[in-house]
Short mmCIF file of C-alpha atoms and ligand atoms in Angstrom, two decimals:
data_model
loop_
_atom_site.label_atom_id
_atom_site.label_comp_id
_atom_site.label_asym_id
_atom_site.label_seq_id
_atom_site.Cartn_x
_atom_site.Cartn_y
_atom_site.Cartn_z
CA MET M 1321 93.55 86.04 93.36
CA SER M 1322 95.24 84.37 96.34
CA GLU M 1323 94.53 85.51 99.89
CA GLN M 1324 98.14 86.74 100.11
CA MET M 1325 97.73 88.89 96.99
CA LYS M 1326 94.55 90.41 98.40
CA LEU M 1327 96.33 91.29 101.64
CA LEU M 1328 99.23 92.73 99.70
CA GLU M 1329 96.86 94.94 97.75
CA LEU M 1330 95.43 96.19 101.03
CA VAL M 1331 98.90 97.03 102.35
CA GLU M 1332 99.62 98.88 99.12
CA LYS M 1333 96.35 100.76 99.38
CA ARG M 1334 96.97 101.80 102.99
CA LYS M 1335 100.59 102.87 102.24
CA ILE M 1336 101.57 102.87 105.92
CA VAL M 1337 102.17 100.00 108.33
CA PRO M 1338 102.25 101.18 111.95
CA VAL M 1339 104.91 99.26 113.88
CA VAL M 1340 103.60 98.68 117.38
CA LYS M 1341 105.25 97.48 120.57
CA LEU M 1342 102.82 96.55 123.31
CA ASP M 1343 104.01 95.81 126.82
CA ASP M 1344 100.53 94.93 128.02
CA ALA M 1345 97.92 93.07 125.97
CA LYS M 1346 95.19 95.20 127.55
CA ASP M 1347 96.35 98.05 125.32
CA ALA M 1348 95.88 96.08 122.09
CA VAL M 1349 92.19 96.83 121.55
CA PRO M 1350 92.30 100.57 122.38
CA LEU M 1351 95.44 100.94 120.27
CA CYS M 1352 93.91 99.23 117.26
CA GLY M 1353 90.72 101.22 117.81
CA ALA M 1354 92.76 104.44 117.71
CA LEU M 1355 94.41 103.40 114.44
CA CYS M 1356 91.05 102.52 112.88
CA GLU M 1357 89.59 105.82 114.02
CA GLY M 1358 92.54 107.54 112.42
CA GLY M 1359 91.67 105.84 109.12
CA LEU M 1360 94.45 103.27 109.15
CA PRO M 1361 93.18 99.77 109.95
CA VAL M 1362 96.65 98.19 109.84
CA ALA M 1363 99.06 97.17 112.61
CA GLU M 1364 102.30 95.24 112.78
CA ILE M 1365 102.45 94.05 116.37
CA THR M 1366 106.05 93.25 117.17
CA PHE M 1367 107.32 90.21 119.03
CA ARG M 1368 109.59 92.40 121.11
CA THR M 1369 107.52 91.82 124.18
CA GLU M 1370 105.83 88.92 125.89
CA ALA M 1371 102.48 90.58 125.24
CA ALA M 1372 102.72 90.31 121.44
CA GLU M 1373 100.94 87.01 120.94
CA GLU M 1374 98.03 87.81 123.24
CA SER M 1375 97.80 91.33 121.77
CA ILE M 1376 97.44 89.90 118.26
CA ARG M 1377 94.80 87.46 119.50
CA ARG M 1378 92.72 90.14 121.23
CA ALA M 1379 93.05 92.71 118.45
CA SER M 1380 92.22 90.20 115.71
CA LYS M 1381 89.10 89.15 117.57
CA ALA M 1382 87.97 92.73 118.21
CA PHE M 1383 88.80 93.96 114.69
CA PRO M 1384 88.39 91.01 112.30
CA ASP M 1385 88.55 93.26 109.23
CA MET M 1386 91.71 95.01 110.32
CA LEU M 1387 95.02 94.02 108.76
CA ILE M 1388 96.84 92.81 111.84
CA GLY M 1389 100.22 91.20 111.40
CA ALA M 1390 103.21 90.22 113.47
CA GLY M 1391 106.59 91.91 113.36
CA THR M 1392 110.11 91.28 114.63
CA ILE M 1393 109.64 87.58 113.94
CA VAL M 1394 113.07 86.02 114.35
CA ASN M 1395 112.29 82.30 114.47
CA THR M 1396 109.68 79.74 113.43
CA GLU M 1397 108.38 79.28 116.95
CA GLN M 1398 107.32 82.95 117.04
CA ALA M 1399 105.98 82.69 113.49
CA LYS M 1400 103.78 79.78 114.52
CA ARG M 1401 102.54 81.54 117.65
CA ALA M 1402 101.77 84.66 115.62
CA ALA M 1403 99.88 82.70 112.97
CA ASP M 1404 97.91 80.77 115.59
CA ALA M 1405 96.97 84.07 117.26
CA GLY M 1406 95.52 85.33 113.98
CA ALA M 1407 98.34 87.35 112.38
CA LYS M 1408 97.54 87.97 108.71
CA PHE M 1409 101.13 88.69 107.77
CA LEU M 1410 104.65 88.30 109.12
CA VAL M 1411 107.51 90.79 109.08
CA THR M 1412 111.09 89.84 109.89
CA PRO M 1413 113.89 92.30 110.72
CA GLY M 1414 116.42 90.28 108.70
CA PHE M 1415 116.24 87.50 106.15
CA SER M 1416 115.57 84.04 107.64
CA ARG M 1417 115.26 81.02 105.37
CA LYS M 1418 113.51 79.06 108.11
CA VAL M 1419 110.87 81.72 108.80
CA THR M 1420 110.41 82.35 105.08
CA GLU M 1421 109.87 78.64 104.44
CA PHE M 1422 107.41 78.46 107.33
CA ALA M 1423 105.44 81.36 105.85
CA ILE M 1424 105.36 79.83 102.37
CA GLU M 1425 104.38 76.39 103.66
CA ASN M 1426 101.53 77.96 105.63
CA SER M 1427 100.43 80.35 102.86
CA LEU M 1428 101.21 83.37 105.01
CA LEU M 1429 102.11 86.74 103.58
CA ILE M 1430 105.67 87.63 104.63
CA PHE M 1431 107.77 90.76 104.31
CA PRO M 1432 111.31 89.51 104.76
CA GLY M 1433 113.79 91.99 106.15
CA THR M 1434 116.58 92.94 103.78
CA CYS M 1435 119.09 95.72 103.35
CA THR M 1436 121.76 94.24 101.07
CA PRO M 1437 121.78 92.80 97.53
CA THR M 1438 122.63 89.38 99.01
CA GLU M 1439 119.52 89.38 101.19
CA ILE M 1440 117.35 90.53 98.31
CA MET M 1441 118.73 87.69 96.21
CA ALA M 1442 117.86 85.27 99.00
CA ALA M 1443 114.27 86.58 98.99
CA LEU M 1444 114.09 86.29 95.21
CA GLU M 1445 115.12 82.64 95.44
CA TYR M 1446 111.75 82.15 97.16
CA ASP M 1447 109.95 84.27 94.55
CA LEU M 1448 109.42 87.00 97.12
CA ASN M 1449 109.86 90.33 95.41
CA ILE M 1450 108.32 92.54 98.05
CA VAL M 1451 110.70 93.04 100.93
CA LYS M 1452 111.09 95.13 104.03
CA PHE M 1453 114.10 97.47 103.82
CA PHE M 1454 115.39 97.83 107.35
CA PRO M 1455 116.70 99.91 109.01
CA ALA M 1456 115.89 102.25 106.16
CA LYS M 1457 117.30 105.56 107.35
CA GLN M 1458 120.52 104.13 108.76
CA TYR M 1459 121.20 102.13 105.58
CA GLY M 1460 120.97 105.11 103.27
CA GLY M 1461 117.22 105.61 102.91
CA LEU M 1462 115.78 106.38 99.53
CA ASP M 1463 119.18 106.68 97.82
CA THR M 1464 119.98 103.08 98.71
CA ILE M 1465 116.54 101.88 97.63
CA LYS M 1466 117.04 103.58 94.26
CA ALA M 1467 120.49 102.01 93.88
CA LEU M 1468 119.09 98.57 94.75
CA SER M 1469 116.27 99.02 92.25
CA ALA M 1470 118.73 99.07 89.35
CA PRO M 1471 119.87 95.43 89.58
CA PHE M 1472 116.51 94.30 91.01
CA PRO M 1473 113.83 95.92 88.81
CA SER M 1474 111.12 93.51 89.95
CA VAL M 1475 111.60 94.24 93.63
CA ARG M 1476 109.39 96.54 95.68
CA PHE M 1477 110.27 97.78 99.12
CA MET M 1478 108.66 98.53 102.46
CA PRO M 1479 111.16 100.88 104.11
CA THR M 1480 111.00 100.84 107.89
CA GLY M 1481 113.20 102.52 110.46
CA GLY M 1482 113.48 106.28 110.60
CA VAL M 1483 110.33 106.97 108.58
CA SER M 1484 108.29 109.87 109.95
CA ALA M 1485 105.74 112.50 108.95
CA ALA M 1486 108.71 114.55 107.73
CA ASN M 1487 109.93 112.08 105.08
CA LEU M 1488 106.90 109.83 104.42
CA GLN M 1489 105.89 111.59 101.23
CA GLU M 1490 109.40 111.49 99.84
CA PHE M 1491 109.55 107.71 100.31
CA LEU M 1492 106.05 107.10 98.95
CA ALA M 1493 106.71 109.19 95.86
CA TYR M 1494 109.15 106.55 94.62
CA LYS M 1495 107.25 103.95 92.62
CA LYS M 1496 109.25 100.99 93.96
CA ILE M 1497 107.94 101.63 97.45
CA ILE M 1498 104.78 99.69 98.23
CA ALA M 1499 104.29 101.12 101.73
CA CYS M 1500 106.28 102.53 104.64
CA GLY M 1501 106.53 101.01 108.10
CA GLY M 1502 107.01 103.16 111.16
CA SER M 1503 106.27 103.78 114.79
CA TRP M 1504 106.01 107.55 114.82
CA MET M 1505 102.23 107.58 115.33
CA VAL M 1506 102.23 104.75 117.88
CA LYS M 1507 105.18 105.66 120.08
CA ASP M 1508 105.65 103.73 123.32
CA VAL M 1509 105.00 106.78 125.44
CA TYR M 1510 101.55 107.40 123.92
CA ILE M 1511 100.55 103.81 124.58
CA LYS M 1512 101.96 103.72 128.10
CA GLU M 1513 100.20 106.97 129.02
CA GLY M 1514 96.96 105.93 127.35
CA ARG M 1515 97.10 108.86 124.92
CA PHE M 1516 95.04 107.10 122.26
CA ALA M 1517 93.50 110.36 121.02
CA GLU M 1518 97.03 111.50 120.17
CA ILE M 1519 97.59 108.27 118.26
CA THR M 1520 94.39 108.89 116.30
CA ARG M 1521 95.46 112.46 115.55
CA LEU M 1522 98.92 111.45 114.30
CA THR M 1523 97.41 108.58 112.33
CA LYS M 1524 94.97 110.92 110.59
CA GLU M 1525 97.87 113.23 109.78
CA ALA M 1526 99.89 110.33 108.37
CA VAL M 1527 96.94 109.12 106.27
CA GLU M 1528 96.51 112.61 104.86
CA LEU M 1529 100.21 112.87 104.04
CA ALA M 1530 100.11 109.49 102.31
CA GLY M 1531 97.25 110.80 100.18
C1 LIG J 352 111.11 98.51 113.22
O1 LIG J 352 111.76 97.75 113.87
O2 LIG J 352 110.53 98.16 112.20
C2 LIG J 352 111.19 99.88 113.69
O3 LIG J 352 111.50 99.95 115.02
C3 LIG J 352 110.34 100.93 113.22
O4 LIG J 352 111.22 101.97 113.12
P1 LIG J 352 110.90 103.40 113.70
O5 LIG J 352 110.69 103.19 115.18
O6 LIG J 352 112.15 104.21 113.40
O7 LIG J 352 109.69 103.89 112.99
#
């Protein structure tokens, strides 16, 4: 089994991918520690801040067994920085041929962002049949995923955007959903105020809900 397949199995097993935004790399280790303590050793650290690359580097070093990836990757320069920092997977908000090709050439697991049939077809042209569905809630949520599953029976989705403790189980109950992404347990305010115990509590709750 390829390294990518093994990582994919882990994502599927964990069922939830916390989407994290870190303004300060000093928070990376406590944040990842809080997720691990909550029973969810997975983090998508987004390139929405300057601290992303260093955060991935520090967290990957401190938690080598944790599934730490990079999110909000919008170009190959970020993809390269993320990979060099130790990211085990890449997530893009939309579909980018350049980033997808970079990931494939470098044997990196990628969840390309899609929300239309056209974007899914673009992903399938690269033999990628596991895609992020973003922004999930705003683009019709589970109903849209079910409608997209009809013409694309081989495709599995990682809905992200608007997922919360209130609708997690509903999403996960649909067999075409491999995992859900979301920030509800790692909200900015908890990180900024150092409320890592709260992150652990919400993570535990999410893990229980995911079952
Ligand atoms: C993302 O970009 O993937 C999201 O910001 C996560 O969405 P959420 O904040 O609604 O969970």
